[in-house]
Structure formats: structure tokens, C-alpha cells
Amino acid sequence: MLIMKKVRVRFAPSPTGPLHIGGVRTALYNYLFAKQNNGDFILRIEDTDQTRFVPGAEEYIIEAFQWLGIRFDEGVGIGGNYGPYKQSERKPMYKQYADYLVDNGWAYYAFDTPEALEARRKEAEAQKKTFQYDASTRQGLCNSLSLSKEEVEEKLNSGAPYVIRFKYPANLDITVHDMIRGEVKINSNLLDDKVLYKSDGMPTYHLANIVDDHTMEISHVIRGEEWLPSAPLHVMLYQAFGWEAPRFAHLPLLLKPDGNGKLSKRDGDRLGFPVFPLQWKDPKSGDISSGYRESGYLPEAVINMLALLGWNPGTEQELIDLPTLVKLFSIDNISKSGAKFNLEKAKWFNHQYIQLADEERLFTYFDGELRKHGVSADKEYVLHVQRLMKERVHFIPEFWEQTSYFFVAPTEYDPQAVKKRWKPGTAQHLRKMMEIIQAVQPFDKLKAHDAVMDYVQGNELNMGAVMNSFRIALVGAAKGPDLFEIIAAIGVEETARRVSRAIETIEP
Ligand code: GLU
């Protein structure tokens, strides 16, 4: 019987700033794959590059997944049997692996100063070539392959700074088996002897990543396409250690809406949509970048939209909740080409999920928006407006933007609407219509409607003009649901006040 290894996948961000939504999608695909296979989903923080560390980034990452409702089984902030899950806390364990590689001829010490390397780069450039630290240049550089044993000992004993580099065998065809791309081949002569370890005791990403994936028993590495160039080195490292490599899947890029290039961290606010799950305040510059949460997206809409950016269920189905995504997901249906971000689609998803959301939950959002604007209203009334208006809401802040006049009287009137609709005689007609409405006792919106219609038709008035000027008085603009619904909600007295105020303001 074939014994399948337990599925264990990880999301391994570096805390170098806010999380890009491409990273969120990577995490999501890992999550879906893990849950579908009763596997484990792990959060590992890759913080070996201390120079790129940004305070607050790790907390941000954790908060983002909490908001999205994507739960890790193990990792930073959760714990588990394979910890610690933060690479800086695993620092002491990497040295032995670097030593193993050196001792077994898979790696070597290199003592070249940054200046010396820069000079080599310049030299190569002058000849229109690119300098590479590899089998063809190693002997001419300062390392444990070119120096004598004694010289190396002496350098190490004197505390000279060094790095440990991987020693690619010359002219070797390396094959990466990728679950999305199939076989990807590259010759080792094209590859640079990457740095694995530094004399400050820190491994680089490559060494730490492989050691951790192995010791954490990761079965599948699902990550962004930008890591594909690193995959041959990783395959070689597994070979060097004599470890079974996990299976690899490199996800297609997320592209700008026009398909021209990858969606970068700077694109979002420039193109009118967030590229980060949560708002981010840069600790150095204080600059704010918008987030999906603060822009009024529901987390399930963001998840659904991201799931379909690069994957499809093989059917036309678009609205798919998280448990269903877990069932339908398959790596086979991930596309090889990049996926264009589509703002209209994002908006559509959010609108759909707002319509599907539970009334109490929407009330919490709505009430939150009202409070932000200093309004506290009776719950039943808010729920009534919610039912009336939710269909018009695409993003949570619109719960205020589309409904404010149900709670506070307008103080300004849209000049364009006034210009178009408010005619000589309008004031007189509005006063008359108000009298007709007040005469409907007790108030009834259908009866009031019919009575006003009789007046408008009986006097052969321009229906669009009078009804819209009435609307301008109540709403401040030519928008909103049925006029008599508004009157019923705000009440006849308040309607009368608004009509008088509009007449006084517009026709002083
Ligand atoms: N630390 C890498 C990143 O920031 C992880 C790449 C990988 O998944 O191997 O994306």
C-alpha cells in the first residue's frame, strides 16, 4: 500500500512591509490545498534579512489573516510541534547545515570584499558581460577553493568576514518538477553561486528556507512565480543534503488591470483600488496605503475574488464561499499565465456578498458608519433603511453615503439638479403637494402617492420636474429610492420642515 505523506504547507512571508494581495492569494491557495487534503497550514516568518525588517509588519500579517478568516494550524502566534516558527529564533540551528555542505564539497567559504566584487562587476560590464560567481570565475576569486588550506584557516581564525556560497557542479542540467509548469530545466553554468550563510551567523533565505521546509516536514511548496528562479538552487540543496524535496507549485503573477506588468505595491492607490488587505501606515514616512478592510470590502468577497485570480473551478460558477472553495480547489486548474486584476469584478463580488450577508452583521457595519458620522439611531429604524437601501451599496462606507438623508436633513442642494429641476412655480407646487400629503390622515404612502399624482396630472405639471424638486428638498440631490418611502421613513413633519427649508434656501 502506498503511504501518502501528510500534506503540510506553509505561508512564509518576510516581514518587510504590508502584505501584498498577491501574497494573500498565495496563502489562500496554500490554505485551500491544506484543508482539502486534511493537511496542516503553517505560518512561518522569514526574517533572516534583518536589514529589511519593518516594525509592525509581522503583527500586520497576523491581523490580516484574522480579518480574512483564514486560520493557520501552526506557526507564529499559534505554536505547534515544529517551532520556533520565526527564523530569527531558529538562528543557532542553521550553522550545522552550512558546515555540512562545506564539509561535503557542496559549498565553500568566500572572503571577497564587496569592493572587490564590485570591481569584478564593473570589469565585466565594460566588456558587455555580466559577472557571475561560478565554476568559471571561482578560481580567480578569494575563497576556500582558490586559497590554500592554511590561508583559509588563517582567515577564519582571524575573524575575517566571510560568506558560504553554494558550489554548483559545472555544466549540470537541473530539472525542477513544477505542478503547474511541468518540467523546468536550467543549466548550472547559468547560475550564480548563491550565498547561503554569512559570518554574522545568519543564514540567507535559501538555506533557512530549505532547512525549515525539511525540518517542518513541508510536503508542498506553493509560492509565487518570482521564486521560480530560486527553485533550481533549492532542488540542488535537497540533493546535497540527501533529503526528499517537497513538490513545487509556482503561482502565476497578479497583473495590473491592463495586463501590462505585475501589480506592484505602488500600483494600488494610483489605480484606484487597494493592494493591501488592511490599511498600512509606513512607520518611516507616515504614508498611508489603503486596505480592503478600510475601503469597505467584506473579507469573503476578497477571498472569492482572489481565489478566481489565477484559478477557476472549471465551470462558470463565480460566487463560491470558502468551504466550497476548499472542495473545488485543484492545482490542475491554476493557470500558467498571469491574472489581471479587475476592479469592476471586485466591486461586483463585494456587492454580491453585501446582499448575501446576514442582517445583524450588516447592521453592525451600518451602525458603525452612522456612529462615525455622529449619528445614533433606533435599531429598528436603521434596519428598515438597511432593507430599503442595501441593494445600492457596493462598499460599506456607502451605507452612510447613500442613506445620510434618512438620518440628517440636507443642508446643501446639488446645484446641477436644482438648475435642471427647480423652475419658477416650483415652490408653490411643493407647498401645495405638502398640504395634500398632510391631509392624508393617518399617513399612508400609497394614498399620499395617489393624491399627489392626482394633483400633478390634474394641473398638467411636468412630472419629472416637480417630483425631482420634491426629492431635492428631502435628499439634497436627485437620487434615492421611491419618494413616498422616504416620506414614510422620515415622517410627514420632517418632510414639511425640509420642504420649507429648501424653498427658503433655494429661493431666498
Ligand atoms: N520569504 C519568502 C517570501 O517572502 C518565501 C518564499 C517561499 O515561499 O519560499 O515570499
Coordinates of C-alpha atoms and ligand atoms in Angstrom, one line a residue:
M1 CA 0.0 0.0 0.0
L2 CA 1.3 3.4 -0.9
I3 CA 1.6 5.5 2.2
M4 CA 1.0 9.2 1.4
K5 CA 2.9 11.8 3.3
K6 CA 0.7 14.1 5.3
V7 CA 0.0 17.3 3.5
R8 CA 1.8 20.1 5.2
V9 CA 2.1 23.5 3.5
R10 CA 3.4 26.8 4.7
F11 CA 3.0 30.5 4.0
A12 CA 6.4 32.1 4.6
P13 CA 6.3 35.9 4.4
S14 CA 9.2 38.1 5.2
P15 CA 8.2 41.0 7.5
T16 CA 9.4 43.7 5.1
G17 CA 6.2 45.7 5.0
P18 CA 2.5 45.2 4.4
L19 CA 1.3 42.1 2.7
H20 CA 0.6 42.4 -1.0
I21 CA -2.7 40.8 -2.1
G22 CA -0.6 38.5 -4.3
G23 CA 0.8 37.2 -1.1
V24 CA -2.7 36.8 0.3
R25 CA -3.6 34.8 -2.7
T26 CA -0.6 32.6 -2.2
A27 CA -1.6 32.0 1.4
L28 CA -5.2 31.3 0.3
Y29 CA -4.2 28.6 -2.2
N30 CA -2.0 27.0 0.4
Y31 CA -4.9 27.1 2.8
L32 CA -7.3 25.6 0.3
F33 CA -4.9 22.8 -0.6
A34 CA -4.2 22.0 3.0
K35 CA -7.8 21.9 4.1
Q36 CA -8.9 19.8 1.1
N37 CA -6.3 17.2 2.0
N38 CA -6.8 17.3 5.7
G39 CA -3.4 18.8 6.0
D40 CA -1.7 21.4 8.1
F41 CA -1.3 25.0 7.1
I42 CA 1.7 26.8 8.8
L43 CA 2.7 30.4 9.2
R44 CA 6.5 30.8 9.2
I45 CA 8.1 34.3 9.4
E46 CA 11.2 34.5 7.3
D47 CA 13.1 37.3 8.9
T48 CA 16.7 36.4 8.2
D49 CA 17.4 39.6 6.3
Q50 CA 17.5 42.0 9.3
T51 CA 18.3 45.0 7.1
R52 CA 14.8 44.7 5.5
F53 CA 12.9 44.2 8.8
V54 CA 10.0 46.6 9.2
P55 CA 8.4 47.1 12.6
G56 CA 4.8 46.2 12.7
A57 CA 4.8 44.0 9.6
E58 CA 4.5 40.7 11.4
E59 CA 1.6 41.9 13.5
Y60 CA 0.0 43.3 10.3
I61 CA 0.3 39.9 8.6
I62 CA -1.3 38.1 11.6
E63 CA -4.1 40.7 11.8
A64 CA -4.8 40.5 8.0
F65 CA -5.5 36.7 8.2
Q66 CA -7.6 37.1 11.3
W67 CA -9.7 39.6 9.4
L68 CA -9.9 37.3 6.3
G69 CA -10.9 34.4 8.5
I70 CA -8.0 32.2 7.2
R71 CA -6.7 30.2 10.1
F72 CA -3.3 28.7 10.5
D73 CA -2.9 25.4 12.2
E74 CA 0.7 26.1 13.4
G75 CA 3.0 29.0 13.4
V76 CA 4.0 32.3 14.7
G77 CA 1.4 33.4 17.3
I78 CA -0.1 29.9 17.4
G79 CA 2.6 27.5 18.3
G80 CA 3.0 23.8 17.3
N81 CA 5.4 20.9 17.4
Y82 CA 7.8 22.2 14.8
G83 CA 8.7 25.6 16.4
P84 CA 10.0 28.1 16.7
Y85 CA 8.3 29.4 13.6
K86 CA 10.3 32.6 13.2
Q87 CA 13.6 32.2 11.5
S88 CA 15.5 34.7 13.7
E89 CA 14.6 32.5 16.7
R90 CA 15.9 29.4 14.8
K91 CA 19.3 31.1 14.1
P92 CA 21.5 28.7 16.1
M93 CA 20.3 25.6 14.2
Y94 CA 21.4 26.7 10.7
K95 CA 25.2 26.7 11.2
Q96 CA 25.5 22.9 11.3
Y97 CA 23.8 22.6 7.9
A98 CA 26.1 25.2 6.4
D99 CA 29.1 23.3 7.8
Y100 CA 27.7 20.0 6.4
L101 CA 27.6 21.5 2.9
V102 CA 31.2 22.8 3.2
D103 CA 32.5 19.5 4.6
N104 CA 30.9 17.6 1.8
G105 CA 32.1 19.8 -1.0
W106 CA 28.7 21.4 -1.8
A107 CA 29.7 24.8 -0.6
Y108 CA 32.8 26.9 0.2
Y109 CA 34.0 29.9 2.1
A110 CA 34.3 33.2 0.2
F111 CA 36.2 36.1 1.6
D112 CA 35.8 38.6 -1.3
T113 CA 35.1 42.2 -0.1
P114 CA 32.1 44.0 -1.5
E115 CA 34.6 46.4 -3.2
A116 CA 36.4 43.5 -4.9
L117 CA 33.2 42.1 -6.2
E118 CA 32.0 45.4 -7.4
A119 CA 35.3 45.9 -9.3
R120 CA 34.7 42.5 -11.0
R121 CA 31.2 43.5 -11.9
K122 CA 32.4 46.8 -13.5
E123 CA 35.2 45.0 -15.3
A124 CA 32.6 42.5 -16.8
E125 CA 30.3 45.3 -17.7
A126 CA 33.0 47.1 -19.6
Q127 CA 33.2 44.0 -21.8
K128 CA 29.4 43.9 -22.1
K129 CA 29.2 40.8 -19.9
T130 CA 27.6 40.0 -16.6
F131 CA 29.8 38.9 -13.8
Q132 CA 28.8 35.7 -12.1
Y133 CA 30.4 33.9 -9.2
D134 CA 30.5 30.4 -10.7
A135 CA 32.7 27.5 -11.8
S136 CA 34.3 29.7 -14.5
T137 CA 35.3 32.5 -12.1
R138 CA 35.8 30.9 -8.6
Q139 CA 39.5 30.2 -9.1
G140 CA 40.2 33.8 -9.7
L141 CA 38.4 35.0 -6.6
C142 CA 39.1 34.9 -2.9
N143 CA 37.7 31.7 -1.5
S144 CA 38.4 28.3 0.1
L145 CA 38.7 26.8 -3.4
S146 CA 41.3 29.2 -4.6
L147 CA 43.3 29.8 -1.4
S148 CA 45.5 27.2 0.3
K149 CA 44.2 25.4 3.4
E150 CA 46.5 27.4 5.6
E151 CA 45.3 30.7 4.2
V152 CA 41.7 29.7 4.7
E153 CA 42.4 28.6 8.3
E154 CA 44.2 31.8 9.0
K155 CA 41.4 34.0 7.6
L156 CA 38.8 32.1 9.6
N157 CA 40.9 32.3 12.8
S158 CA 41.5 36.0 12.4
G159 CA 37.7 36.6 12.2
A160 CA 37.8 37.9 8.6
P161 CA 34.2 38.3 7.4
Y162 CA 33.1 35.5 5.0
V163 CA 30.1 34.1 3.3
I164 CA 29.4 30.5 2.5
R165 CA 28.4 30.0 -1.2
F166 CA 26.8 27.1 -2.8
K167 CA 29.1 25.3 -5.3
Y168 CA 27.1 24.3 -8.4
P169 CA 28.7 21.4 -10.2
A170 CA 29.7 22.8 -13.7
N171 CA 27.5 22.3 -16.7
L172 CA 24.8 20.3 -15.0
D173 CA 21.2 20.2 -16.3
I174 CA 18.9 20.8 -13.3
T175 CA 15.3 19.9 -13.6
V176 CA 12.5 21.4 -11.4
H177 CA 9.3 19.5 -11.5
D178 CA 6.6 22.1 -11.1
M179 CA 3.0 21.0 -10.5
I180 CA 1.8 24.0 -12.7
R181 CA 4.5 24.4 -15.2
G182 CA 5.7 20.8 -15.7
E183 CA 9.4 20.3 -16.1
V184 CA 11.6 23.5 -15.9
K185 CA 15.2 22.9 -16.9
I186 CA 18.2 25.1 -16.5
N187 CA 22.0 24.5 -16.9
S188 CA 24.1 25.2 -13.8
N189 CA 26.5 27.3 -15.9
L190 CA 23.8 30.0 -16.0
L191 CA 23.6 30.1 -12.2
D192 CA 25.4 32.2 -9.7
D193 CA 26.9 30.5 -6.6
K194 CA 24.4 31.9 -4.2
V195 CA 25.3 32.9 -0.7
L196 CA 23.8 30.5 1.9
Y197 CA 25.3 31.8 5.1
K198 CA 27.1 34.8 6.5
S199 CA 29.8 35.2 9.2
D200 CA 27.3 37.2 11.3
G201 CA 25.7 33.8 12.0
M202 CA 22.7 34.4 9.8
P203 CA 21.6 32.0 7.0
T204 CA 20.2 33.6 3.9
Y205 CA 16.7 33.0 2.7
H206 CA 17.8 29.9 0.5
L207 CA 19.4 27.9 3.3
A208 CA 16.9 28.8 6.0
N209 CA 14.0 28.1 3.7
I210 CA 15.2 24.6 2.7
V211 CA 16.3 23.6 6.2
D212 CA 12.9 24.8 7.6
D213 CA 10.8 23.2 4.9
H214 CA 12.6 19.9 5.6
T215 CA 12.6 20.0 9.4
M216 CA 9.0 21.2 9.4
E217 CA 8.1 18.3 7.1
I218 CA 6.6 20.5 4.4
S219 CA 5.1 18.3 1.7
H220 CA 4.3 21.0 -0.9
V221 CA 5.8 24.4 -1.6
I222 CA 3.2 26.6 -3.2
R223 CA 4.5 30.1 -3.8
G224 CA 4.7 33.0 -6.2
E225 CA 6.3 32.7 -9.6
E226 CA 9.0 35.2 -8.5
W227 CA 10.6 32.3 -6.7
L228 CA 10.9 30.1 -9.7
P229 CA 14.4 31.3 -10.4
S230 CA 15.4 30.1 -6.9
A231 CA 13.9 26.7 -7.4
P232 CA 16.9 25.1 -9.1
L233 CA 19.1 26.0 -6.2
H234 CA 16.5 24.6 -3.8
V235 CA 16.4 21.4 -5.8
M236 CA 20.2 21.1 -5.6
L237 CA 20.2 21.8 -1.9
Y238 CA 17.8 18.9 -1.3
Q239 CA 20.0 16.7 -3.3
A240 CA 23.1 17.9 -1.4
F241 CA 21.5 17.1 1.9
G242 CA 20.2 13.8 0.7
W243 CA 16.6 14.9 1.5
E244 CA 13.5 14.2 -0.4
A245 CA 12.3 17.5 -1.9
P246 CA 8.8 18.7 -1.4
R247 CA 6.6 19.2 -4.5
F248 CA 6.7 22.6 -6.0
A249 CA 4.0 24.8 -7.5
H250 CA 4.8 28.3 -8.7
L251 CA 1.7 30.5 -9.0
P252 CA 1.2 32.9 -11.9
L253 CA 1.7 36.6 -11.2
L254 CA -1.1 39.1 -10.5
L255 CA -1.0 41.7 -13.2
K256 CA -2.1 45.3 -13.4
P257 CA -5.7 45.7 -14.8
D258 CA -4.4 46.4 -18.3
G259 CA -2.2 43.3 -18.2
N260 CA 1.0 45.4 -18.6
G261 CA 3.3 44.1 -15.9
K262 CA 2.9 42.8 -12.4
L263 CA 0.7 44.5 -9.9
S264 CA 3.2 46.3 -7.6
K265 CA 2.9 47.6 -4.1
R266 CA 2.8 51.1 -5.5
D267 CA 0.0 50.5 -8.0
G268 CA -3.0 50.2 -5.8
D269 CA -3.8 53.7 -4.7
R270 CA -2.6 55.0 -8.0
L271 CA -5.1 52.8 -10.0
G272 CA -8.0 53.3 -7.5
F273 CA -8.0 50.1 -5.5
P274 CA -6.1 48.7 -2.6
V275 CA -3.2 46.2 -3.0
F276 CA -3.1 45.5 0.7
P277 CA -5.6 43.6 2.8
L278 CA -5.5 46.2 5.6
Q279 CA -4.6 49.9 5.6
W280 CA -0.9 50.4 6.2
K281 CA 0.9 53.3 7.7
D282 CA 4.6 53.3 6.8
P283 CA 6.5 53.6 10.1
K284 CA 9.2 55.8 8.5
S285 CA 7.4 58.1 6.1
G286 CA 4.0 58.0 7.8
D287 CA 2.4 57.5 4.3
I288 CA -0.9 55.7 4.3
S289 CA -1.8 53.0 1.8
S290 CA -5.4 51.9 1.6
G291 CA -6.6 48.5 2.6
Y292 CA -9.5 46.3 1.6
R293 CA -10.9 46.3 5.1
E294 CA -10.9 50.1 5.4
S295 CA -12.2 50.6 1.9
G296 CA -15.4 48.7 2.9
Y297 CA -14.8 45.2 1.4
L298 CA -16.2 42.1 3.1
P299 CA -13.4 39.5 3.7
E300 CA -15.4 36.8 2.0
A301 CA -15.6 38.9 -1.1
V302 CA -11.9 39.5 -1.1
I303 CA -11.3 35.8 -0.7
N304 CA -13.7 34.8 -3.5
M305 CA -12.2 37.4 -5.9
L306 CA -8.6 36.4 -5.1
A307 CA -9.4 32.7 -5.5
L308 CA -10.5 33.3 -9.0
L309 CA -7.5 35.4 -10.0
G310 CA -5.4 32.6 -11.5
W311 CA -7.6 29.6 -10.7
N312 CA -11.1 28.6 -11.9
P313 CA -13.4 25.8 -10.8
G314 CA -13.7 24.5 -14.4
T315 CA -17.3 25.8 -14.6
E316 CA -18.8 29.3 -14.9
Q317 CA -19.6 29.5 -11.2
E318 CA -18.3 32.7 -9.7
L319 CA -19.8 33.1 -6.3
I320 CA -18.0 30.5 -4.2
D321 CA -17.7 30.6 -0.5
L322 CA -14.7 29.4 1.4
P323 CA -15.9 25.9 2.4
T324 CA -16.9 25.3 -1.3
L325 CA -13.5 26.6 -2.5
V326 CA -11.9 24.0 -0.2
K327 CA -13.9 21.3 -2.0
L328 CA -13.4 22.6 -5.6
F329 CA -9.8 23.8 -5.5
S330 CA -7.3 22.0 -7.6
I331 CA -3.8 22.8 -8.6
D332 CA -4.5 21.4 -12.1
N333 CA -6.9 24.4 -12.7
I334 CA -4.4 27.0 -11.8
S335 CA -3.5 28.9 -15.0
K336 CA 0.1 29.3 -16.2
S337 CA -0.3 32.9 -17.3
G338 CA -0.7 35.9 -15.1
A339 CA -4.1 37.1 -13.9
K340 CA -5.2 40.6 -14.5
F341 CA -6.8 42.5 -11.6
N342 CA -10.3 43.6 -12.4
L343 CA -11.7 46.4 -10.3
E344 CA -15.3 46.1 -11.7
K345 CA -15.3 42.4 -10.7
A346 CA -14.0 43.2 -7.3
K347 CA -16.8 45.7 -6.9
W348 CA -19.3 43.1 -8.2
F349 CA -18.2 40.5 -5.7
N350 CA -18.4 42.9 -2.8
H351 CA -21.9 43.9 -3.8
Q352 CA -23.0 40.3 -4.0
Y353 CA -21.6 39.5 -0.6
I354 CA -23.3 42.5 0.9
Q355 CA -26.6 41.3 -0.4
L356 CA -25.9 37.8 1.0
A357 CA -24.7 38.9 4.4
D358 CA -26.7 38.3 7.5
E359 CA -28.9 41.2 8.6
E360 CA -27.4 41.5 12.0
R361 CA -23.9 41.6 10.7
L362 CA -24.7 44.3 8.1
F363 CA -26.4 46.2 10.9
T364 CA -23.1 46.2 12.8
Y365 CA -21.3 47.7 9.8
F366 CA -24.1 50.2 9.1
D367 CA -24.3 51.3 12.7
G368 CA -20.5 51.7 12.7
E369 CA -20.7 54.1 9.7
L370 CA -23.5 56.0 11.4
R371 CA -21.5 56.4 14.6
K372 CA -18.5 57.6 12.6
H373 CA -20.8 60.4 11.4
G374 CA -22.0 61.2 14.9
V375 CA -25.4 59.6 14.4
S376 CA -27.0 57.1 16.7
A377 CA -30.4 55.9 15.6
D378 CA -33.0 53.4 16.7
K379 CA -32.1 49.9 15.6
E380 CA -35.5 49.1 14.0
Y381 CA -35.3 52.3 12.0
V382 CA -31.7 51.5 10.9
L383 CA -32.8 48.0 9.9
H384 CA -35.7 49.5 7.9
V385 CA -33.3 51.8 6.0
Q386 CA -30.9 48.9 5.6
R387 CA -33.6 46.7 3.9
L388 CA -34.6 49.6 1.7
M389 CA -31.1 50.6 0.6
K390 CA -28.7 47.7 0.8
E391 CA -29.2 46.8 -2.8
R392 CA -27.5 50.1 -3.7
V393 CA -24.5 49.5 -1.5
H394 CA -21.2 48.2 -3.0
F395 CA -18.9 49.1 -0.2
I396 CA -19.6 49.6 3.5
P397 CA -18.9 53.4 3.6
E398 CA -21.8 53.7 1.1
F399 CA -24.1 52.7 4.0
W400 CA -23.7 56.4 5.0
E401 CA -23.1 58.0 1.6
Q402 CA -26.3 56.5 0.2
T403 CA -28.5 57.0 3.2
S404 CA -27.4 60.0 5.2
Y405 CA -30.6 61.9 4.5
F406 CA -32.6 59.3 6.3
F407 CA -30.9 60.5 9.5
V408 CA -30.0 64.1 8.9
A409 CA -31.7 66.8 6.8
P410 CA -29.7 68.0 3.8
T411 CA -28.1 71.4 4.3
E412 CA -26.9 71.7 0.7
Y413 CA -28.7 71.1 -2.6
D414 CA -26.9 69.7 -5.6
P415 CA -26.6 72.8 -7.8
Q416 CA -26.9 70.9 -11.1
A417 CA -30.0 69.1 -10.0
V418 CA -31.5 72.4 -8.9
K419 CA -30.6 74.1 -12.1
K420 CA -32.3 71.3 -14.1
R421 CA -35.4 70.7 -12.0
W422 CA -36.2 73.8 -9.9
K423 CA -38.4 76.1 -12.1
P424 CA -40.4 79.2 -11.4
G425 CA -43.5 78.0 -9.7
T426 CA -41.8 75.0 -8.1
A427 CA -42.1 76.5 -4.6
Q428 CA -45.8 77.0 -4.9
H429 CA -46.3 73.4 -6.2
L430 CA -44.2 71.9 -3.4
R431 CA -46.3 73.8 -0.8
K432 CA -49.5 72.5 -2.3
M433 CA -48.2 69.0 -2.5
M434 CA -47.2 69.2 1.1
E435 CA -50.7 70.2 2.1
I436 CA -52.1 67.3 0.2
I437 CA -49.7 64.9 1.9
Q438 CA -50.6 66.4 5.3
A439 CA -54.2 65.9 4.6
V440 CA -53.8 62.1 4.3
Q441 CA -54.7 61.1 7.9
P442 CA -53.3 58.8 9.1
F443 CA -50.4 58.9 6.7
D444 CA -50.3 56.2 4.2
K445 CA -47.7 56.1 1.5
L446 CA -49.9 54.7 -1.3
K447 CA -52.8 57.1 -0.6
A448 CA -50.3 60.0 -0.4
H449 CA -48.8 59.0 -3.7
D450 CA -52.2 58.8 -5.4
A451 CA -53.3 62.1 -4.1
V452 CA -50.1 63.8 -5.2
M453 CA -50.4 62.2 -8.6
D454 CA -53.9 63.5 -9.0
Y455 CA -52.7 67.0 -8.3
V456 CA -49.8 66.7 -10.7
Q457 CA -51.9 65.3 -13.5
G458 CA -54.9 67.5 -12.8
N459 CA -52.7 70.6 -13.2
E460 CA -50.8 69.2 -16.2
L461 CA -47.5 69.7 -14.4
N462 CA -44.2 68.4 -15.6
M463 CA -44.0 65.2 -13.5
G464 CA -40.2 64.8 -13.7
A465 CA -39.6 68.4 -12.7
V466 CA -42.0 68.6 -9.7
M467 CA -41.2 65.1 -8.3
N468 CA -37.5 65.7 -8.6
S469 CA -37.6 69.1 -6.9
F470 CA -39.5 67.5 -4.1
R471 CA -36.8 64.9 -4.0
I472 CA -34.1 67.6 -3.9
A473 CA -35.8 69.1 -0.9
L474 CA -35.8 65.8 1.0
V475 CA -32.5 64.3 -0.1
G476 CA -30.4 67.3 -1.3
A477 CA -29.9 65.6 -4.7
A478 CA -31.8 63.9 -7.4
K479 CA -31.2 60.4 -6.0
G480 CA -32.7 57.9 -3.6
P481 CA -35.5 55.3 -3.6
D482 CA -39.2 56.0 -4.0
L483 CA -40.1 59.4 -2.7
F484 CA -43.0 58.1 -0.6
E485 CA -40.8 55.5 1.0
I486 CA -38.5 58.4 2.1
I487 CA -41.5 60.4 3.4
A488 CA -42.8 57.4 5.3
A489 CA -39.4 56.8 6.8
I490 CA -38.5 60.4 7.9
G491 CA -42.2 61.3 8.7
V492 CA -44.6 63.9 7.4
E493 CA -43.5 66.6 9.9
E494 CA -39.8 66.3 9.0
T495 CA -40.8 66.3 5.3
A496 CA -42.6 69.6 5.8
R497 CA -39.6 71.1 7.5
R498 CA -37.3 70.0 4.7
V499 CA -39.6 71.4 2.0
S500 CA -39.8 74.8 3.8
R501 CA -36.1 74.9 4.3
A502 CA -35.4 74.0 0.6
I503 CA -37.7 76.8 -0.6
E504 CA -36.1 79.3 1.8
T505 CA -32.6 78.3 0.7
I506 CA -33.1 77.9 -3.0
E507 CA -35.4 80.9 -3.4
P508 CA -34.3 83.3 -0.7
Ligands
GLU1 N1 10.1 34.5 2.4 C1 9.7 34.3 1.0 C2 8.7 35.4 0.7 O1 8.8 36.5 1.3 C3 9.1 33.0 0.9 C4 9.2 32.3 -0.4 C5 8.9 30.9 -0.4 O2 7.7 30.6 -0.1 O3 9.7 30.0 -0.5 O4 7.9 35.4 -0.2

